[in-house]
CSV table of C-alpha atoms in Angstrom, one decimal:
chain,number,residue,atom,x,y,z
A,7,MET,CA,19.6,-17.4,-3.7
A,8,ASN,CA,21.9,-13.8,-2.3
A,9,ASN,CA,26.1,-14.6,-2.6
A,10,SER,CA,25.6,-12.2,0.8
A,11,THR,CA,23.7,-15.1,3.1
A,12,VAL,CA,26.0,-17.8,3.2
A,13,SER,CA,27.9,-15.8,6.3
A,14,LEU,CA,24.1,-14.7,7.9
A,15,THR,CA,22.8,-16.9,10.6
A,16,ALA,CA,20.4,-17.2,13.4
A,17,THR,CA,22.6,-15.7,15.5
A,18,SER,CA,24.5,-13.0,12.5
A,19,PRO,CA,23.2,-9.0,14.2
A,20,LEU,CA,19.7,-8.3,13.3
A,21,ALA,CA,21.0,-5.4,11.2
A,22,GLN,CA,23.4,-7.2,8.9
A,23,TRP,CA,19.9,-9.3,8.2
A,24,LEU,CA,18.0,-6.7,6.6
A,25,SER,CA,20.1,-4.8,5.4
A,26,TYR,CA,20.3,-8.6,3.6
A,27,LEU,CA,16.0,-8.5,3.1
A,28,GLU,CA,16.7,-4.6,2.3
A,29,ASN,CA,18.8,-5.4,-1.1
A,30,SER,CA,18.0,-9.6,-1.3
A,31,HIS,CA,14.5,-8.2,-3.7
A,32,PHE,CA,14.8,-6.9,-7.2
A,33,LYS,CA,12.4,-3.7,-6.2
A,34,ALA,CA,10.9,-2.4,-3.2
A,35,ILE,CA,7.8,-2.8,-3.5
A,36,ASP,CA,6.8,-6.0,-5.4
A,37,LEU,CA,2.3,-6.6,-5.1
A,38,GLY,CA,1.7,-10.3,-5.4
A,39,LEU,CA,1.5,-13.1,-2.8
A,40,ASP,CA,2.3,-16.1,-4.4
A,41,ARG,CA,6.2,-15.9,-3.7
A,42,ILE,CA,4.8,-15.6,0.1
A,43,LYS,CA,1.8,-17.7,0.5
A,44,SER,CA,3.8,-20.8,-1.2
A,45,VAL,CA,6.5,-20.2,1.2
A,46,ALA,CA,3.7,-19.6,4.5
A,47,LYS,CA,1.7,-22.9,3.1
A,48,ALA,CA,4.5,-24.4,3.5
A,49,LEU,CA,5.5,-23.3,7.2
A,50,ASP,CA,1.7,-24.1,7.9
A,51,LEU,CA,1.7,-19.7,8.6
A,52,LEU,CA,-1.3,-19.3,7.1
A,53,THR,CA,-3.5,-19.6,10.5
A,54,PRO,CA,-0.8,-18.2,12.8
A,55,ALA,CA,-3.9,-18.0,15.3
A,56,PRO,CA,-7.6,-19.5,16.5
A,57,PHE,CA,-8.0,-15.4,15.4
A,58,VAL,CA,-6.7,-13.4,12.9
A,59,ILE,CA,-8.2,-9.1,13.0
A,60,THR,CA,-6.6,-7.6,9.7
A,61,VAL,CA,-7.1,-3.8,9.4
A,62,GLY,CA,-6.8,-2.1,6.3
A,63,GLY,CA,-7.1,1.8,5.5
A,64,THR,CA,-5.2,5.5,4.7
A,65,ASN,CA,-4.8,7.0,7.5
A,66,GLY,CA,-6.1,5.2,10.9
A,67,LYS,CA,-5.3,1.5,11.2
A,68,GLY,CA,-1.7,1.7,13.3
A,69,THR,CA,-4.1,3.1,16.6
A,70,THR,CA,-7.3,1.5,15.9
A,71,CYS,CA,-4.5,-1.5,15.7
A,72,ARG,CA,-3.4,-0.4,18.6
A,73,LEU,CA,-6.8,0.3,21.0
A,74,LEU,CA,-7.6,-3.3,19.9
A,75,GLU,CA,-4.6,-4.9,21.2
A,76,THR,CA,-5.2,-2.8,24.7
A,77,VAL,CA,-8.2,-3.7,24.9
A,78,LEU,CA,-8.0,-7.3,24.1
A,79,LEU,CA,-4.8,-7.6,26.4
A,80,LYS,CA,-6.6,-6.6,29.4
A,81,ALA,CA,-9.4,-8.7,28.8
A,82,GLY,CA,-6.7,-11.5,29.5
A,83,TYR,CA,-6.4,-12.6,25.6
A,84,ARG,CA,-2.5,-12.8,24.8
A,85,VAL,CA,-2.0,-11.0,22.1
A,86,GLY,CA,0.3,-10.4,19.0
A,87,VAL,CA,0.7,-8.0,16.6
A,88,TYR,CA,2.0,-7.0,12.9
A,89,SER,CA,2.6,-3.3,12.4
A,90,SER,CA,4.8,-1.5,9.8
A,91,PRO,CA,6.8,0.9,8.9
A,92,HIS,CA,9.2,1.6,12.8
A,93,LEU,CA,10.1,4.5,13.8
A,94,LEU,CA,14.0,3.9,15.9
A,95,ARG,CA,13.0,-0.2,16.0
A,96,TYR,CA,12.6,-2.6,13.6
A,97,ASN,CA,11.7,-4.8,16.2
A,98,GLU,CA,8.9,-2.6,17.1
A,99,ARG,CA,7.2,-4.5,14.5
A,100,VAL,CA,5.9,-7.3,15.6
A,101,ARG,CA,5.0,-7.0,19.9
A,102,ILE,CA,3.8,-10.7,21.4
A,103,GLN,CA,1.9,-9.4,24.7
A,104,ASP,CA,2.7,-5.9,24.6
A,105,GLN,CA,6.1,-6.6,24.5
A,106,GLU,CA,8.7,-5.7,22.2
A,107,LEU,CA,11.2,-8.9,21.2
A,108,PRO,CA,15.1,-9.3,21.2
A,109,ASP,CA,16.4,-9.1,17.9
A,110,GLU,CA,17.4,-12.4,18.0
A,111,ALA,CA,13.9,-13.8,18.2
A,112,HIS,CA,14.1,-11.5,14.4
A,113,THR,CA,17.6,-13.4,13.7
A,114,ALA,CA,16.2,-16.9,14.1
A,115,SER,CA,12.8,-16.3,12.6
A,116,PHE,CA,15.4,-15.2,9.2
A,117,ALA,CA,17.5,-17.8,9.6
A,118,PHE,CA,14.0,-20.2,9.2
A,119,ILE,CA,12.8,-18.5,6.5
A,120,GLU,CA,15.5,-17.7,4.1
A,121,GLN,CA,16.3,-21.6,4.9
A,122,HIS,CA,12.5,-22.7,3.6
A,123,LYS,CA,12.1,-19.6,0.7
A,124,ARG,CA,12.7,-20.9,-3.1
A,125,GLU,CA,13.4,-17.7,-4.4
A,126,SER,CA,14.0,-13.7,-3.4
A,127,LEU,CA,11.8,-12.0,-1.2
A,128,THR,CA,10.9,-8.1,-0.8
A,129,TYR,CA,11.2,-7.3,2.8
A,130,PHE,CA,8.3,-6.5,4.1
A,131,GLU,CA,7.5,-10.2,2.7
A,132,PHE,CA,10.4,-11.7,4.4
A,133,SER,CA,9.2,-9.5,7.8
A,134,THR,CA,5.8,-10.7,7.3
A,135,LEU,CA,7.0,-14.5,7.1
A,136,SER,CA,8.8,-13.9,9.8
A,137,ALA,CA,6.1,-11.9,12.1
A,138,LEU,CA,3.8,-14.8,11.3
A,139,HIS,CA,6.4,-17.9,12.3
A,140,LEU,CA,7.4,-15.5,15.8
A,141,PHE,CA,3.5,-15.7,16.1
A,142,LYS,CA,2.9,-19.1,15.6
A,143,GLN,CA,5.4,-20.1,17.7
A,144,ALA,CA,3.1,-18.2,20.9
A,145,LYS,CA,0.6,-20.2,20.6
A,146,LEU,CA,-1.7,-16.7,21.2
A,147,ASP,CA,-5.7,-16.5,21.2
A,148,VAL,CA,-5.4,-12.9,18.5
A,149,VAL,CA,-3.7,-11.9,16.1
A,150,ILE,CA,-4.1,-8.0,14.4
A,151,LEU,CA,-2.3,-7.6,12.0
A,152,GLU,CA,-1.6,-4.5,9.5
A,153,VAL,CA,-2.2,-3.5,6.6
A,154,GLY,CA,1.3,-2.4,4.7
A,155,LEU,CA,0.3,-1.1,1.3
A,156,GLY,CA,-3.5,-1.2,0.4
A,157,GLY,CA,-4.8,-4.5,0.4
A,158,ARG,CA,-5.2,-7.7,-2.3
A,159,LEU,CA,-2.2,-7.4,-3.2
A,160,ASP,CA,-0.4,-6.7,-0.1
A,161,ALA,CA,1.9,-9.8,1.7
A,162,THR,CA,-0.7,-9.9,5.3
A,163,ASN,CA,-3.6,-11.0,2.2
A,164,ILE,CA,-2.3,-14.3,2.9
A,165,VAL,CA,-4.1,-15.4,6.4
A,166,ASP,CA,-7.5,-15.4,5.9
A,167,SER,CA,-8.5,-13.6,8.4
A,168,ASP,CA,-11.5,-13.8,10.9
A,169,VAL,CA,-12.6,-9.9,10.9
A,170,ALA,CA,-11.5,-7.4,7.8
A,171,VAL,CA,-12.0,-4.4,9.5
A,172,ILE,CA,-11.4,-0.9,7.4
A,173,THR,CA,-10.8,2.3,8.9
A,174,SER,CA,-10.6,5.0,5.8
A,175,ILE,CA,-10.4,5.4,2.8
A,176,ASP,CA,-8.3,8.9,0.5
A,177,ILE,CA,-5.5,8.9,-2.2
A,178,ASP,CA,-2.5,8.0,-1.3
A,179,HIS,CA,0.6,5.6,-2.8
A,180,VAL,CA,-1.1,5.9,-6.6
A,181,ASP,CA,1.5,4.8,-8.0
A,182,PHE,CA,0.7,1.5,-6.6
A,183,LEU,CA,-3.3,1.1,-5.7
A,184,GLY,CA,-4.6,3.8,-8.2
A,185,ALA,CA,-5.8,7.2,-8.2
A,186,ASP,CA,-9.2,7.4,-7.6
A,187,ARG,CA,-11.5,7.0,-4.3
A,188,GLU,CA,-13.2,3.9,-6.1
A,189,GLN,CA,-10.1,2.0,-6.8
A,190,ILE,CA,-8.2,2.8,-4.3
A,191,GLY,CA,-10.7,1.1,-1.8
A,192,PHE,CA,-11.4,-1.6,-4.4
A,193,GLU,CA,-7.9,-2.4,-3.5
A,194,LYS,CA,-8.6,-1.5,0.2
A,195,ALA,CA,-11.5,-4.3,0.1
A,196,GLY,CA,-9.4,-7.3,-1.2
A,197,ILE,CA,-8.9,-8.4,3.0
A,198,PHE,CA,-13.0,-8.9,3.3
A,199,ARG,CA,-13.6,-12.6,3.3
A,200,ALA,CA,-17.1,-14.1,2.8
A,201,HIS,CA,-19.3,-14.8,5.6
A,202,LYS,CA,-17.2,-12.8,7.8
A,203,PRO,CA,-17.6,-9.2,9.6
A,204,ALA,CA,-16.1,-5.9,7.5
A,205,ILE,CA,-16.0,-2.8,10.0
A,206,ILE,CA,-15.6,0.3,7.8
A,207,GLY,CA,-15.4,3.2,9.1
A,208,GLU,CA,-14.6,4.9,6.8
A,209,PRO,CA,-18.3,7.2,6.1
A,210,ASN,CA,-17.8,8.4,3.3
A,211,ILE,CA,-18.0,4.8,0.6
A,212,PRO,CA,-16.4,3.9,-2.4
A,213,GLN,CA,-19.4,2.5,-4.4
A,214,ARG,CA,-16.9,-0.7,-5.3
A,215,LEU,CA,-16.0,-1.4,-2.3
A,216,LEU,CA,-19.5,-1.8,-0.9
A,217,GLU,CA,-20.2,-3.9,-4.3
A,218,HIS,CA,-17.3,-6.1,-3.3
A,219,ALA,CA,-18.3,-6.5,0.1
A,220,LYS,CA,-21.6,-7.2,-0.4
A,221,SER,CA,-20.3,-9.7,-3.3
A,222,LEU,CA,-19.1,-11.4,-0.8
A,223,GLY,CA,-21.7,-12.1,1.8
A,224,CYS,CA,-19.6,-10.0,4.2
A,225,GLN,CA,-21.6,-9.4,7.1
A,226,ILE,CA,-21.2,-5.7,7.0
A,227,SER,CA,-20.7,-2.5,10.2
A,228,CYS,CA,-21.1,0.8,9.1
A,229,ARG,CA,-20.5,4.0,10.4
A,230,ASP,CA,-23.5,6.5,10.4
A,231,GLN,CA,-25.4,3.6,9.7
A,232,ASP,CA,-24.8,0.8,12.4
A,233,TRP,CA,-23.2,2.0,14.1
A,234,HIS,CA,-22.1,5.8,15.5
A,235,PHE,CA,-19.8,8.2,17.9
A,236,ARG,CA,-20.7,12.2,19.5
A,237,LEU,CA,-18.3,14.2,21.0
A,238,GLN,CA,-19.8,16.4,23.9
A,239,ALA,CA,-18.0,18.2,25.1
A,240,GLU,CA,-15.1,15.5,27.6
A,241,HIS,CA,-17.1,12.5,27.1
A,242,TRP,CA,-18.6,10.8,23.9
A,243,ASP,CA,-20.8,8.4,23.8
A,244,TRP,CA,-20.3,5.7,20.6
A,245,CYS,CA,-23.9,2.8,20.5
A,246,GLY,CA,-23.7,-0.1,17.7
A,247,GLN,CA,-25.7,-2.8,16.8
A,248,LYS,CA,-26.2,-4.8,20.7
A,249,VAL,CA,-24.6,-2.7,22.5
A,250,ARG,CA,-24.6,1.1,23.6
A,251,LEU,CA,-21.8,3.6,25.5
A,252,LYS,CA,-22.2,7.0,26.9
A,253,ASN,CA,-20.0,8.7,28.4
A,254,LEU,CA,-16.9,7.6,27.4
A,255,PRO,CA,-12.9,8.6,28.0
A,256,CYS,CA,-11.6,11.2,25.0
A,257,CYS,CA,-8.2,9.2,24.7
A,258,GLN,CA,-5.1,10.1,23.1
A,259,ILE,CA,-6.1,8.5,19.2
A,260,PRO,CA,-8.5,9.4,16.7
A,261,LEU,CA,-12.3,9.8,18.2
A,262,ALA,CA,-13.2,8.0,14.4
A,263,ASN,CA,-11.0,5.5,15.2
A,264,ALA,CA,-11.0,4.0,18.6
A,265,ALA,CA,-15.0,3.9,17.3
A,266,THR,CA,-14.0,1.9,14.3
A,267,ALA,CA,-12.1,-1.4,17.2
A,268,LEU,CA,-15.6,-0.4,19.6
A,269,ALA,CA,-17.8,-1.3,16.5
A,270,THR,CA,-14.8,-4.3,16.3
A,271,PHE,CA,-15.4,-5.5,19.5
A,272,GLU,CA,-19.4,-6.7,18.9
A,273,GLN,CA,-18.9,-8.3,15.7
A,274,LEU,CA,-16.1,-10.9,18.3
A,275,PRO,CA,-17.3,-13.7,19.8
A,276,PHE,CA,-15.3,-12.9,22.7
A,277,GLN,CA,-15.5,-11.5,26.3
A,278,ILE,CA,-15.2,-7.8,27.0
A,279,SER,CA,-16.8,-5.8,29.9
A,280,GLU,CA,-17.6,-1.6,29.8
A,281,GLU,CA,-14.7,-1.7,32.3
A,282,VAL,CA,-11.8,-3.1,29.9
A,283,ILE,CA,-13.1,-0.5,27.4
A,284,ARG,CA,-12.6,2.3,29.3
A,285,GLN,CA,-10.1,2.2,30.6
A,286,SER,CA,-8.6,1.3,27.3
A,287,LEU,CA,-10.1,3.7,25.9
A,288,GLN,CA,-8.2,5.8,29.3
A,289,GLU,CA,-4.9,3.9,28.6
A,290,VAL,CA,-4.6,4.2,25.0
A,291,GLU,CA,-1.5,6.2,23.1
A,292,LEU,CA,1.0,5.1,19.7
A,293,VAL,CA,4.2,6.9,19.3
A,294,GLY,CA,3.4,9.7,16.5
A,295,ARG,CA,0.2,10.3,16.4
A,296,PHE,CA,-0.4,14.0,17.5
A,297,GLN,CA,1.8,12.8,20.6
A,298,THR,CA,2.5,15.8,22.7
A,299,LEU,CA,6.0,15.2,24.1
A,300,LYS,CA,6.8,14.9,28.1
A,301,PRO,CA,9.0,17.3,30.2
A,302,ASP,CA,11.7,14.7,30.7
A,303,VAL,CA,12.1,12.9,27.3
A,304,LEU,CA,12.6,16.6,26.0
A,305,PHE,CA,15.2,17.3,29.4
A,306,PRO,CA,18.8,15.9,27.3
A,307,LEU,CA,16.9,18.4,23.7
A,308,ALA,CA,17.7,21.9,25.9
A,309,GLU,CA,20.6,20.7,27.7
A,310,ASN,CA,22.6,19.9,24.4
A,311,LEU,CA,21.3,23.2,22.6
A,312,ALA,CA,22.1,24.5,26.0
A,313,LYS,CA,17.6,26.7,26.1
A,314,PRO,CA,16.7,27.2,29.6
A,315,TRP,CA,13.8,24.5,30.1
A,316,ALA,CA,11.4,27.9,31.6
A,317,ASP,CA,12.0,29.5,27.9
A,318,PHE,CA,11.3,25.9,26.1
A,319,PRO,CA,8.1,24.9,23.6
A,320,GLN,CA,5.5,22.4,24.5
A,321,MET,CA,7.1,20.1,21.8
A,322,ILE,CA,4.1,18.0,19.2
A,323,ILE,CA,5.0,14.7,16.8
A,324,ASP,CA,3.2,13.1,14.5
A,325,VAL,CA,3.2,10.8,11.4
A,326,GLY,CA,1.0,12.0,8.8
A,327,HIS,CA,2.2,11.8,5.8
A,328,ASN,CA,-1.3,12.8,2.6
A,329,PRO,CA,-4.3,14.9,2.7
A,330,HIS,CA,-6.4,13.9,4.9
A,331,ALA,CA,-3.5,13.2,7.5
A,332,ALA,CA,-3.5,17.1,7.4
A,333,LEU,CA,-7.2,17.9,7.7
A,334,TYR,CA,-7.2,16.0,11.1
A,335,LEU,CA,-3.5,17.7,11.6
A,336,ALA,CA,-5.2,21.1,10.8
A,337,GLU,CA,-8.3,20.5,13.2
A,338,LYS,CA,-6.1,19.0,16.6
A,339,LEU,CA,-4.0,23.2,15.7
A,340,THR,CA,-6.9,24.9,15.5
A,341,ALA,CA,-8.3,24.0,18.7
A,342,LEU,CA,-5.6,23.6,20.1
A,343,LYS,CA,-4.6,27.5,18.8
A,344,ALA,CA,-8.0,28.7,20.7
A,345,LYS,CA,-6.1,27.4,24.7
A,346,ILE,CA,-2.4,29.1,23.7
A,347,THR,CA,-1.3,32.6,24.0
A,348,GLY,CA,1.8,32.2,21.7
A,349,LYS,CA,2.5,30.1,17.9
A,350,ILE,CA,2.6,27.5,16.5
A,351,VAL,CA,5.9,26.3,14.7
A,352,ALA,CA,6.1,23.7,12.6
A,353,VAL,CA,9.7,21.4,11.2
A,354,CYS,CA,8.1,19.9,8.6
A,355,GLY,CA,9.6,17.0,5.9
A,356,ILE,CA,7.4,15.6,3.3
A,357,LEU,CA,8.8,12.6,0.8
A,358,LYS,CA,8.9,13.1,-2.8
A,359,ASP,CA,6.1,10.7,-3.6
A,360,LYS,CA,4.0,12.4,-1.2
A,361,ASP,CA,1.0,15.3,-2.4
A,362,ALA,CA,2.9,17.7,-0.7
A,363,GLN,CA,1.0,20.3,-1.9
A,364,GLY,CA,-2.4,18.3,-0.9
A,365,VAL,CA,-1.1,17.9,3.4
A,366,LEU,CA,0.5,22.0,3.6
A,367,SER,CA,-3.1,23.4,2.7
A,368,PRO,CA,-5.2,22.9,4.6
A,369,LEU,CA,-1.7,23.5,7.9
A,370,LEU,CA,-0.7,26.7,6.2
A,371,PRO,CA,-3.6,28.8,8.2
A,372,VAL,CA,-3.5,27.9,11.2
A,373,ILE,CA,0.2,27.7,11.3
A,374,ASP,CA,3.0,30.8,11.7
A,375,GLU,CA,5.9,29.4,11.4
A,376,TRP,CA,7.3,27.2,9.0
A,377,HIS,CA,11.0,25.9,8.8
A,378,CYS,CA,11.5,23.7,5.4
A,379,VAL,CA,13.8,20.1,6.1
A,380,THR,CA,15.4,18.2,4.3
A,381,LEU,CA,15.5,13.7,4.5
A,382,GLU,CA,18.2,12.1,3.5
A,383,GLY,CA,17.6,9.0,1.2
A,384,TYR,CA,16.5,8.1,-2.6
A,385,ARG,CA,12.6,8.9,-1.2
A,386,GLY,CA,13.8,12.5,0.3
A,387,GLN,CA,13.0,15.7,-0.9
A,388,SER,CA,14.6,18.5,-0.4
A,389,GLY,CA,13.6,21.3,2.5
A,390,GLN,CA,14.2,24.4,-0.5
A,391,ALA,CA,11.7,22.4,-2.5
A,392,LEU,CA,9.0,22.0,0.0
A,393,PHE,CA,9.9,26.1,1.2
A,394,VAL,CA,9.3,26.5,-3.0
A,395,THR,CA,6.0,23.9,-3.3
A,396,LEU,CA,5.0,26.3,0.6
A,397,GLN,CA,5.3,29.9,-1.6
A,398,GLN,CA,2.7,28.5,-4.6
A,399,ILE,CA,0.5,27.7,-1.9
A,400,ALA,CA,0.7,30.6,0.5
A,401,GLN,CA,0.2,32.6,-3.1
A,402,GLY,CA,-2.5,30.7,-3.7
A,403,GLN,CA,-4.5,31.8,-0.4
A,404,SER,CA,-3.3,35.6,-0.2
A,405,HIS,CA,-1.2,34.4,2.7
A,406,GLN,CA,1.3,36.1,4.2
A,407,LEU,CA,5.0,33.3,4.7
A,408,HIS,CA,7.2,32.9,7.7
A,409,ALA,CA,8.9,30.5,6.1
A,410,ASN,CA,12.7,28.7,6.4
A,411,THR,CA,14.2,25.8,5.2
A,412,ALA,CA,17.1,23.4,6.5
A,413,SER,CA,19.9,21.4,5.5
A,414,SER,CA,19.3,18.7,8.1
A,415,LEU,CA,16.0,18.3,10.2
A,416,ALA,CA,18.2,18.5,13.6
A,417,LEU,CA,19.4,21.9,11.7
A,418,GLY,CA,15.6,22.9,11.3
A,419,VAL,CA,15.0,21.2,15.0
A,420,LYS,CA,17.4,24.2,15.9
A,421,GLN,CA,15.9,26.8,14.2
A,422,ALA,CA,12.6,26.1,15.8
A,423,LEU,CA,14.1,26.6,19.3
A,424,ALA,CA,16.1,30.0,19.1
A,425,THR,CA,12.4,31.4,17.8
A,426,THR,CA,9.9,30.2,20.4
A,427,THR,CA,9.4,30.1,23.7
A,428,ALA,CA,7.6,28.5,26.6
A,429,HIS,CA,4.2,30.3,25.4
A,430,ASP,CA,4.9,28.5,21.8
A,431,VAL,CA,4.6,25.0,20.6
A,432,ILE,CA,6.5,23.5,17.7
A,433,LEU,CA,5.2,21.1,15.6
A,434,VAL,CA,6.9,18.5,14.6
A,435,PHE,CA,5.2,16.2,11.0
A,436,GLY,CA,4.8,15.4,8.0
A,437,SER,CA,6.1,11.2,7.1
A,438,PHE,CA,7.8,8.0,10.1
A,439,HIS,CA,11.2,9.0,8.6
A,440,THR,CA,11.1,12.5,9.7
A,441,VAL,CA,9.8,11.9,13.4
A,442,GLY,CA,12.0,8.7,13.5
A,443,GLU,CA,15.2,11.2,12.9
A,444,PHE,CA,13.7,13.6,15.7
A,445,LEU,CA,13.6,11.2,18.2
A,446,GLN,CA,16.7,10.2,17.7
A,447,LEU,CA,18.0,13.5,18.6
A,448,LEU,CA,16.3,12.8,21.8
């Protein structure tokens, strides 16, 4: 046991516990289930609720979980959600009945886990055990687990879920999951369980993923085969094996993820009305997913920078940080560009272990002006390095580049606001870190 735990108790500040968690294991990411499973088994945490849904995928996990949660809550079920990473507060990671828990609940749970573990755990292993413990205490009907990284060796995979969902598959986290879609698909397929429903929202399914699901005898439900969706002007239709829903309201999350959630509901043993689904689609949203910030949120920023509100641009935040997410973002921006008279300005910060070229390439044609910002921390990338990558892409595309660098996100935002008016749009994007840091400015 690390000596730093001597002074940590159930009533110690959450910040102290999180600092301990960040430094308690010799590797920040150490995939494997042996350490965490032994603790979970000893504490009877492997069944946190009568019904468990596990959601994996390269992109779309958070929004899919959010719609699942919203619908189940509206249908009257008691629901817990474990998600990651957080934007501003650790407390965001665990929701029970759509509420974050107070610091005291987390520190008490950490103390309980610390008392019973026999070897060091990673930050994510520790937080996963704590979430399962909190869910078990809350006596829930359903728990929704969002996979942290991959699937097969992710800490959430100690739980045998009743339904497993894979939203999408693309190249990301190559150091841990492999550099091709087949290997990544196999890793993500590790959340499937024998003879249980496996929902696949990825239209281009890797063969190894499908073979693994079939070898387990899963009840496979695939996009464009077992269920379909189609956008119809201001509404959309969804058609499954048993249910057809027409003229559904468009929502604030990607339709592909909403459709994947609906495919999941078709496999659940719960009574959910069409009206509940329609209401949930109208209400569902998740911070940082192509989110347009409301005026009351932006007023303080305008005041701090002495920029007249009448001249303040629309501001959008997006946590997208890989090529797959960037393609979706480019589609959204292209549609937005047709509706505005001004320019689209990006404030962009990307971690150095991400595929910056793959992220920036599809966005270069739709963004008129760039402010490349430096992100702090050991994974942070300098604004100058990002600027150089942009230059290389622009030369390859014969694209005229309008870009600046900034030593911090705050400075980048200030620069962007100085060049924009009410006719323009500022997009803050590139990572959870970028969006989280921006939200702290508000």
